């Protein structure tokens, strides 16, 4: 289920996507999108490729709280009721929620129908749409159920970025900072000397290509995440705990949960501190990244009373290899990740103390 996806970097959907559709000769096309992405991106796709006007559209409710089994069932039901076969094609048009849910539903329907991802957010272009991870949230845990199965094609069309808010761009930029940390100090400096809302539209294609290459190189070596792919988890052990925790609080108390990219940015702060403290990372790099995150992402407010809940969430991280231990990816310098580093509860709590002081 994990053959390579082809990534198409496109400035023109019509000339770049039409030959792909012709080559796949689908019997029927289904477009899965959500109420947010459909506003501009679906119309732009249908204008560029009028032949898709006959496709059946499955509209999901936007928002990570809707990334659940009910949404998957609604997709399967629509596919059954509209006569989808194994020769059908699913096009996932949207952010990470759509590509994760649509990819999972397509991968499991009739044991797998082909799907194309057309990510519409920077976050999904940089991460969710490539590499084959699909799935949904379950029992308050991020992406707890899923399969790894790559899209036949991933279309990166940076013109969609023009519709995003500054916060949405920053959310994707956090994953780019993570890729740069896994690549080199030069790549990191380039990102930290700019901000996503200052990047000229014509520059995005190359910037995204460079960042995605870091992920592609890692995934090519370890597609099923048995080893080095866990390096892509940098910032995510703590980031996912912050994100799930913020969703739980939003359900109980209202308010806005953290977006994935912001949670990763804050998770990076904690995990770079752990890298400094336990893996020899230069303090200068920790300070530089943290100043950038503080200036652009602000902070996330947690208290000492929250540490146990956050730790419990970290214990559920999928990359943990033993019960009762939390696995981290730590850096010794940019481009040199070390996976499967377990740290004690006291060490993790010390890093949460640092987070509260530093941000
Ligand atoms: N999101 C990290 C990975 O795809 O492995």
GROMACS .gro file of C-alpha atoms and ligand atoms in nm:
model
  364
    1UNK     CA    1   0.000   0.000   0.000
    2UNK     CA    2   0.293   0.239   0.000
    3UNK     CA    3   0.417   0.286  -0.355
    4UNK     CA    4   0.572   0.628  -0.424
    5UNK     CA    5   0.348   0.930  -0.484
    6UNK     CA    6   0.446   1.167  -0.755
    7UNK     CA    7   0.462   1.528  -0.636
    8UNK     CA    8   0.362   1.776  -0.904
    9UNK     CA    9   0.465   2.138  -0.841
   10UNK     CA   10   0.213   2.334  -1.040
   11UNK     CA   11   0.169   2.695  -1.149
   12UNK     CA   12  -0.119   2.594  -1.375
   13UNK     CA   13  -0.377   2.338  -1.266
   14UNK     CA   14  -0.521   2.297  -1.614
   15UNK     CA   15  -0.203   2.203  -1.796
   16UNK     CA   16  -0.050   2.008  -1.505
   17UNK     CA   17  -0.347   1.811  -1.373
   18UNK     CA   18  -0.535   1.728  -1.694
   19UNK     CA   19  -0.269   1.483  -1.823
   20UNK     CA   20  -0.269   1.309  -1.484
   21UNK     CA   21  -0.646   1.260  -1.490
   22UNK     CA   22  -0.628   1.138  -1.850
   23UNK     CA   23  -0.358   0.890  -1.750
   24UNK     CA   24  -0.556   0.749  -1.457
   25UNK     CA   25  -0.875   0.698  -1.668
   26UNK     CA   26  -1.109   0.686  -1.367
   27UNK     CA   27  -1.457   0.541  -1.407
   28UNK     CA   28  -1.598   0.803  -1.172
   29UNK     CA   29  -1.443   1.092  -0.977
   30UNK     CA   30  -1.529   1.193  -0.621
   31UNK     CA   31  -1.400   1.519  -0.475
   32UNK     CA   32  -1.374   1.528  -0.097
   33UNK     CA   33  -1.346   1.878   0.043
   34UNK     CA   34  -1.467   2.079   0.341
   35UNK     CA   35  -1.675   2.387   0.401
   36UNK     CA   36  -1.361   2.602   0.440
   37UNK     CA   37  -1.161   2.483   0.139
   38UNK     CA   38  -1.456   2.471  -0.095
   39UNK     CA   39  -1.517   2.848  -0.088
   40UNK     CA   40  -1.231   2.944  -0.317
   41UNK     CA   41  -1.031   2.632  -0.394
   42UNK     CA   42  -1.308   2.411  -0.531
   43UNK     CA   43  -1.427   2.683  -0.769
   44UNK     CA   44  -1.070   2.745  -0.884
   45UNK     CA   45  -1.026   2.372  -0.951
   46UNK     CA   46  -1.354   2.341  -1.141
   47UNK     CA   47  -1.278   2.652  -1.350
   48UNK     CA   48  -0.934   2.517  -1.441
   49UNK     CA   49  -1.070   2.169  -1.521
   50UNK     CA   50  -1.434   2.196  -1.636
   51UNK     CA   51  -1.442   1.818  -1.695
   52UNK     CA   52  -1.448   1.783  -1.313
   53UNK     CA   53  -1.789   1.953  -1.300
   54UNK     CA   54  -1.939   1.603  -1.337
   55UNK     CA   55  -1.752   1.479  -1.029
   56UNK     CA   56  -1.953   1.404  -0.713
   57UNK     CA   57  -1.859   1.632  -0.425
   58UNK     CA   58  -1.843   1.508  -0.066
   59UNK     CA   59  -1.855   1.809   0.165
   60UNK     CA   60  -1.715   1.765   0.515
   61UNK     CA   61  -1.758   2.007   0.806
   62UNK     CA   62  -1.433   2.197   0.858
   63UNK     CA   63  -1.241   2.181   1.187
   64UNK     CA   64  -1.024   1.924   1.358
   65UNK     CA   65  -1.312   1.835   1.594
   66UNK     CA   66  -1.483   1.682   1.289
   67UNK     CA   67  -1.186   1.461   1.202
   68UNK     CA   68  -1.354   1.154   1.343
   69UNK     CA   69  -1.501   0.815   1.262
   70UNK     CA   70  -1.844   0.967   1.186
   71UNK     CA   71  -1.686   1.169   0.905
   72UNK     CA   72  -1.515   0.857   0.767
   73UNK     CA   73  -1.847   0.668   0.776
   74UNK     CA   74  -2.019   0.955   0.593
   75UNK     CA   75  -1.759   0.927   0.315
   76UNK     CA   76  -1.791   0.547   0.289
   77UNK     CA   77  -2.174   0.583   0.283
   78UNK     CA   78  -2.158   0.842   0.004
   79UNK     CA   79  -1.923   0.624  -0.199
   80UNK     CA   80  -2.150   0.318  -0.162
   81UNK     CA   81  -2.467   0.513  -0.239
   82UNK     CA   82  -2.313   0.669  -0.547
   83UNK     CA   83  -2.179   0.349  -0.697
   84UNK     CA   84  -1.805   0.399  -0.642
   85UNK     CA   85  -1.592   0.111  -0.767
   86UNK     CA   86  -1.225   0.023  -0.742
   87UNK     CA   87  -1.178   0.209  -1.070
   88UNK     CA   88  -1.305   0.532  -0.915
   89UNK     CA   89  -1.072   0.813  -0.822
   90UNK     CA   90  -1.094   1.024  -0.506
   91UNK     CA   91  -0.954   1.377  -0.511
   92UNK     CA   92  -0.889   1.516  -0.162
   93UNK     CA   93  -0.901   1.894  -0.186
   94UNK     CA   94  -0.832   2.071   0.142
   95UNK     CA   95  -0.613   2.096   0.446
   96UNK     CA   96  -0.472   1.814   0.656
   97UNK     CA   97  -0.811   1.714   0.789
   98UNK     CA   98  -0.942   1.646   0.439
   99UNK     CA   99  -0.630   1.471   0.310
  100UNK     CA  100  -0.605   1.255   0.627
  101UNK     CA  101  -0.976   1.161   0.637
  102UNK     CA  102  -1.019   1.130   0.261
  103UNK     CA  103  -0.696   0.932   0.229
  104UNK     CA  104  -0.808   0.692   0.503
  105UNK     CA  105  -1.160   0.649   0.361
  106UNK     CA  106  -1.020   0.588   0.010
  107UNK     CA  107  -0.749   0.351   0.136
  108UNK     CA  108  -1.001   0.131   0.317
  109UNK     CA  109  -1.300   0.148   0.078
  110UNK     CA  110  -1.317  -0.181  -0.114
  111UNK     CA  111  -0.965  -0.241   0.021
  112UNK     CA  112  -0.838   0.069  -0.152
  113UNK     CA  113  -0.928   0.310  -0.431
  114UNK     CA  114  -0.680   0.552  -0.585
  115UNK     CA  115  -0.662   0.903  -0.450
  116UNK     CA  116  -0.494   1.232  -0.537
  117UNK     CA  117  -0.421   1.496  -0.275
  118UNK     CA  118  -0.454   1.863  -0.363
  119UNK     CA  119  -0.355   2.040  -0.039
  120UNK     CA  120  -0.492   2.391   0.003
  121UNK     CA  121  -0.307   2.505   0.316
  122UNK     CA  122   0.065   2.553   0.371
  123UNK     CA  123   0.046   2.302   0.658
  124UNK     CA  124  -0.097   2.028   0.437
  125UNK     CA  125   0.140   2.112   0.149
  126UNK     CA  126   0.441   2.083   0.378
  127UNK     CA  127   0.330   1.782   0.575
  128UNK     CA  128  -0.009   1.608   0.577
  129UNK     CA  129  -0.061   1.557   0.204
  130UNK     CA  130   0.269   1.378   0.140
  131UNK     CA  131   0.427   1.071   0.294
  132UNK     CA  132   0.112   0.857   0.305
  133UNK     CA  133  -0.008   0.904   0.662
  134UNK     CA  134  -0.389   0.895   0.677
  135UNK     CA  135  -0.633   0.864   0.966
  136UNK     CA  136  -0.857   1.030   1.218
  137UNK     CA  137  -0.869   1.133   1.584
  138UNK     CA  138  -1.012   0.887   1.835
  139UNK     CA  139  -1.093   0.916   2.206
  140UNK     CA  140  -0.928   1.258   2.229
  141UNK     CA  141  -0.603   1.137   2.071
  142UNK     CA  142  -0.462   1.283   1.751
  143UNK     CA  143  -0.459   1.053   1.447
  144UNK     CA  144  -0.496   0.750   1.673
  145UNK     CA  145  -0.647   0.532   1.400
  146UNK     CA  146  -0.500   0.526   1.050
  147UNK     CA  147  -0.298   0.358   0.779
  148UNK     CA  148   0.008   0.457   0.579
  149UNK     CA  149  -0.087   0.460   0.213
  150UNK     CA  150   0.047   0.714  -0.032
  151UNK     CA  151  -0.164   0.921  -0.270
  152UNK     CA  152  -0.107   0.841  -0.638
  153UNK     CA  153  -0.024   1.206  -0.691
  154UNK     CA  154   0.012   1.515  -0.476
  155UNK     CA  155  -0.045   1.848  -0.650
  156UNK     CA  156   0.128   2.146  -0.489
  157UNK     CA  157  -0.040   2.460  -0.622
  158UNK     CA  158   0.090   2.761  -0.426
  159UNK     CA  159  -0.172   2.998  -0.569
  160UNK     CA  160  -0.406   2.851  -0.305
  161UNK     CA  161  -0.187   3.013  -0.037
  162UNK     CA  162  -0.321   3.354  -0.136
  163UNK     CA  163  -0.648   3.268   0.040
  164UNK     CA  164  -0.483   3.196   0.377
  165UNK     CA  165  -0.465   3.414   0.686
  166UNK     CA  166  -0.134   3.509   0.848
  167UNK     CA  167  -0.205   3.253   1.124
  168UNK     CA  168  -0.269   2.975   0.873
  169UNK     CA  169   0.058   3.054   0.698
  170UNK     CA  170   0.244   3.055   1.030
  171UNK     CA  171   0.091   2.719   1.113
  172UNK     CA  172   0.251   2.563   0.804
  173UNK     CA  173   0.573   2.757   0.859
  174UNK     CA  174   0.623   2.574   1.191
  175UNK     CA  175   0.655   2.246   1.000
  176UNK     CA  176   0.901   2.418   0.764
  177UNK     CA  177   1.110   2.524   1.065
  178UNK     CA  178   1.104   2.161   1.178
  179UNK     CA  179   1.226   2.045   0.836
  180UNK     CA  180   1.502   2.308   0.841
  181UNK     CA  181   1.611   2.188   1.188
  182UNK     CA  182   1.638   1.839   1.039
  183UNK     CA  183   1.835   1.973   0.742
  184UNK     CA  184   2.100   2.239   0.813
  185UNK     CA  185   2.176   2.560   1.000
  186UNK     CA  186   2.173   2.749   0.669
  187UNK     CA  187   1.819   2.636   0.591
  188UNK     CA  188   1.713   2.731   0.943
  189UNK     CA  189   1.869   3.079   0.918
  190UNK     CA  190   1.690   3.142   0.589
  191UNK     CA  191   1.351   3.071   0.748
  192UNK     CA  192   1.421   3.262   1.067
  193UNK     CA  193   1.526   3.570   0.871
  194UNK     CA  194   1.182   3.597   0.713
  195UNK     CA  195   0.814   3.547   0.790
  196UNK     CA  196   0.559   3.367   0.574
  197UNK     CA  197   0.344   3.675   0.518
  198UNK     CA  198   0.650   3.852   0.367
  199UNK     CA  199   0.725   3.583   0.111
  200UNK     CA  200   0.649   3.689  -0.247
  201UNK     CA  201   0.393   3.463  -0.420
  202UNK     CA  202   0.636   3.361  -0.697
  203UNK     CA  203   0.889   3.239  -0.437
  204UNK     CA  204   0.663   2.982  -0.270
  205UNK     CA  205   0.702   2.698  -0.519
  206UNK     CA  206   1.079   2.670  -0.465
  207UNK     CA  207   1.057   2.724  -0.090
  208UNK     CA  208   0.799   2.447  -0.056
  209UNK     CA  209   0.997   2.216  -0.287
  210UNK     CA  210   1.310   2.261  -0.076
  211UNK     CA  211   1.126   2.197   0.251
  212UNK     CA  212   0.935   1.895   0.118
  213UNK     CA  213   1.259   1.745  -0.011
  214UNK     CA  214   1.375   1.707   0.351
  215UNK     CA  215   1.064   1.503   0.431
  216UNK     CA  216   1.076   1.305   0.107
  217UNK     CA  217   1.439   1.204   0.166
  218UNK     CA  218   1.354   1.070   0.512
  219UNK     CA  219   1.030   0.897   0.407
  220UNK     CA  220   1.206   0.731   0.110
  221UNK     CA  221   1.442   0.555   0.354
  222UNK     CA  222   1.175   0.456   0.608
  223UNK     CA  223   0.821   0.480   0.467
  224UNK     CA  224   0.659   0.275   0.746
  225UNK     CA  225   0.820   0.472   1.030
  226UNK     CA  226   1.014   0.188   1.183
  227UNK     CA  227   1.318   0.409   1.241
  228UNK     CA  228   1.448   0.738   1.104
  229UNK     CA  229   1.105   0.865   0.995
  230UNK     CA  230   1.046   0.925   1.365
  231UNK     CA  231   1.283   1.222   1.323
  232UNK     CA  232   0.988   1.400   1.158
  233UNK     CA  233   0.827   1.380   1.501
  234UNK     CA  234   1.059   1.656   1.626
  235UNK     CA  235   0.841   1.899   1.823
  236UNK     CA  236   0.540   1.668   1.795
  237UNK     CA  237   0.559   1.459   2.114
  238UNK     CA  238   0.493   1.772   2.317
  239UNK     CA  239   0.314   1.949   2.028
  240UNK     CA  240   0.047   1.679   1.999
  241UNK     CA  241   0.000   1.680   2.378
  242UNK     CA  242  -0.051   2.060   2.373
  243UNK     CA  243  -0.290   2.028   2.080
  244UNK     CA  244  -0.502   1.747   2.231
  245UNK     CA  245  -0.502   1.924   2.568
  246UNK     CA  246  -0.621   2.248   2.409
  247UNK     CA  247  -0.902   2.060   2.232
  248UNK     CA  248  -1.012   1.897   2.559
  249UNK     CA  249  -1.014   2.238   2.730
  250UNK     CA  250  -1.202   2.400   2.444
  251UNK     CA  251  -1.472   2.131   2.474
  252UNK     CA  252  -1.502   2.181   2.850
  253UNK     CA  253  -1.457   2.555   2.876
  254UNK     CA  254  -1.511   2.690   2.524
  255UNK     CA  255  -1.252   2.905   2.350
  256UNK     CA  256  -1.031   2.830   2.053
  257UNK     CA  257  -0.807   2.522   2.054
  258UNK     CA  258  -0.447   2.544   1.931
  259UNK     CA  259  -0.399   2.486   1.560
  260UNK     CA  260  -0.160   2.204   1.473
  261UNK     CA  261   0.122   2.430   1.353
  262UNK     CA  262   0.112   2.653   1.660
  263UNK     CA  263   0.117   2.341   1.881
  264UNK     CA  264   0.423   2.218   1.688
  265UNK     CA  265   0.594   2.558   1.729
  266UNK     CA  266   0.541   2.543   2.107
  267UNK     CA  267   0.638   2.174   2.109
  268UNK     CA  268   0.965   2.267   1.934
  269UNK     CA  269   1.044   2.512   2.213
  270UNK     CA  270   1.015   2.235   2.472
  271UNK     CA  271   1.196   1.971   2.267
  272UNK     CA  272   1.482   2.203   2.170
  273UNK     CA  273   1.528   2.276   2.540
  274UNK     CA  274   1.545   1.897   2.600
  275UNK     CA  275   1.796   1.876   2.312
  276UNK     CA  276   2.007   2.150   2.473
  277UNK     CA  277   1.986   1.994   2.817
  278UNK     CA  278   2.037   1.628   2.725
  279UNK     CA  279   2.184   1.614   2.374
  280UNK     CA  280   2.440   1.892   2.341
  281UNK     CA  281   2.240   2.137   2.127
  282UNK     CA  282   2.397   2.483   2.126
  283UNK     CA  283   2.214   2.725   2.356
  284UNK     CA  284   2.245   2.991   2.083
  285UNK     CA  285   2.021   2.787   1.850
  286UNK     CA  286   1.766   2.726   2.124
  287UNK     CA  287   1.749   3.101   2.194
  288UNK     CA  288   1.723   3.194   1.827
  289UNK     CA  289   1.437   2.957   1.752
  290UNK     CA  290   1.257   3.050   2.074
  291UNK     CA  291   1.283   3.425   2.007
  292UNK     CA  292   1.135   3.366   1.663
  293UNK     CA  293   0.850   3.156   1.805
  294UNK     CA  294   0.778   3.406   2.082
  295UNK     CA  295   0.772   3.697   1.836
  296UNK     CA  296   0.557   3.532   1.569
  297UNK     CA  297   0.346   3.270   1.752
  298UNK     CA  298   0.310   3.428   2.096
  299UNK     CA  299   0.264   3.183   2.380
  300UNK     CA  300   0.041   2.905   2.512
  301UNK     CA  301  -0.058   2.936   2.872
  302UNK     CA  302  -0.018   2.628   3.090
  303UNK     CA  303   0.014   2.592   3.468
  304UNK     CA  304   0.199   2.337   3.686
  305UNK     CA  305  -0.139   2.173   3.750
  306UNK     CA  306  -0.155   2.080   3.382
  307UNK     CA  307   0.173   1.886   3.371
  308UNK     CA  308   0.026   1.548   3.471
  309UNK     CA  309  -0.245   1.570   3.201
  310UNK     CA  310   0.012   1.671   2.939
  311UNK     CA  311   0.240   1.386   3.046
  312UNK     CA  312  -0.049   1.138   3.023
  313UNK     CA  313  -0.112   1.256   2.666
  314UNK     CA  314   0.261   1.217   2.580
  315UNK     CA  315   0.248   0.858   2.706
  316UNK     CA  316  -0.009   0.787   2.430
  317UNK     CA  317   0.221   0.908   2.150
  318UNK     CA  318   0.227   0.649   1.871
  319UNK     CA  319   0.605   0.659   1.843
  320UNK     CA  320   0.661   0.536   2.199
  321UNK     CA  321   0.822   0.194   2.183
  322UNK     CA  322   0.766   0.084   2.545
  323UNK     CA  323   0.469   0.121   2.778
  324UNK     CA  324   0.530   0.392   3.039
  325UNK     CA  325   0.811   0.569   2.848
  326UNK     CA  326   0.793   0.879   2.630
  327UNK     CA  327   1.006   0.878   2.314
  328UNK     CA  328   1.155   1.198   2.179
  329UNK     CA  329   1.351   1.301   1.876
  330UNK     CA  330   1.635   1.521   1.998
  331UNK     CA  331   1.891   1.722   1.802
  332UNK     CA  332   2.260   1.767   1.868
  333UNK     CA  333   2.280   2.020   1.584
  334UNK     CA  334   2.064   2.106   1.282
  335UNK     CA  335   2.063   1.807   1.048
  336UNK     CA  336   2.161   1.560   1.324
  337UNK     CA  337   1.849   1.412   1.483
  338UNK     CA  338   1.857   1.127   1.732
  339UNK     CA  339   1.541   0.919   1.759
  340UNK     CA  340   1.400   0.702   2.041
  341UNK     CA  341   1.540   0.911   2.325
  342UNK     CA  342   1.345   0.841   2.642
  343UNK     CA  343   1.341   1.100   2.916
  344UNK     CA  344   1.210   1.087   3.269
  345UNK     CA  345   0.897   1.258   3.391
  346UNK     CA  346   1.114   1.498   3.596
  347UNK     CA  347   1.318   1.592   3.288
  348UNK     CA  348   0.999   1.657   3.090
  349UNK     CA  349   0.849   1.865   3.371
  350UNK     CA  350   1.170   2.071   3.389
  351UNK     CA  351   1.129   2.145   3.016
  352UNK     CA  352   0.767   2.250   3.073
  353UNK     CA  353   0.895   2.488   3.345
  354UNK     CA  354   1.138   2.630   3.089
  355UNK     CA  355   0.855   2.672   2.838
  356UNK     CA  356   0.650   2.872   3.087
  357UNK     CA  357   0.947   3.099   3.161
  358UNK     CA  358   1.077   3.135   2.806
  359UNK     CA  359   0.751   3.212   2.626
  360LIG     N1  360   0.414   1.413   0.986
  360LIG     C1  361   0.533   1.342   0.995
  360LIG     C2  362   0.540   1.225   0.906
  360LIG     O1  363   0.471   1.222   0.806
  360LIG     O2  364   0.610   1.132   0.934
   0.00000   0.00000   0.00000
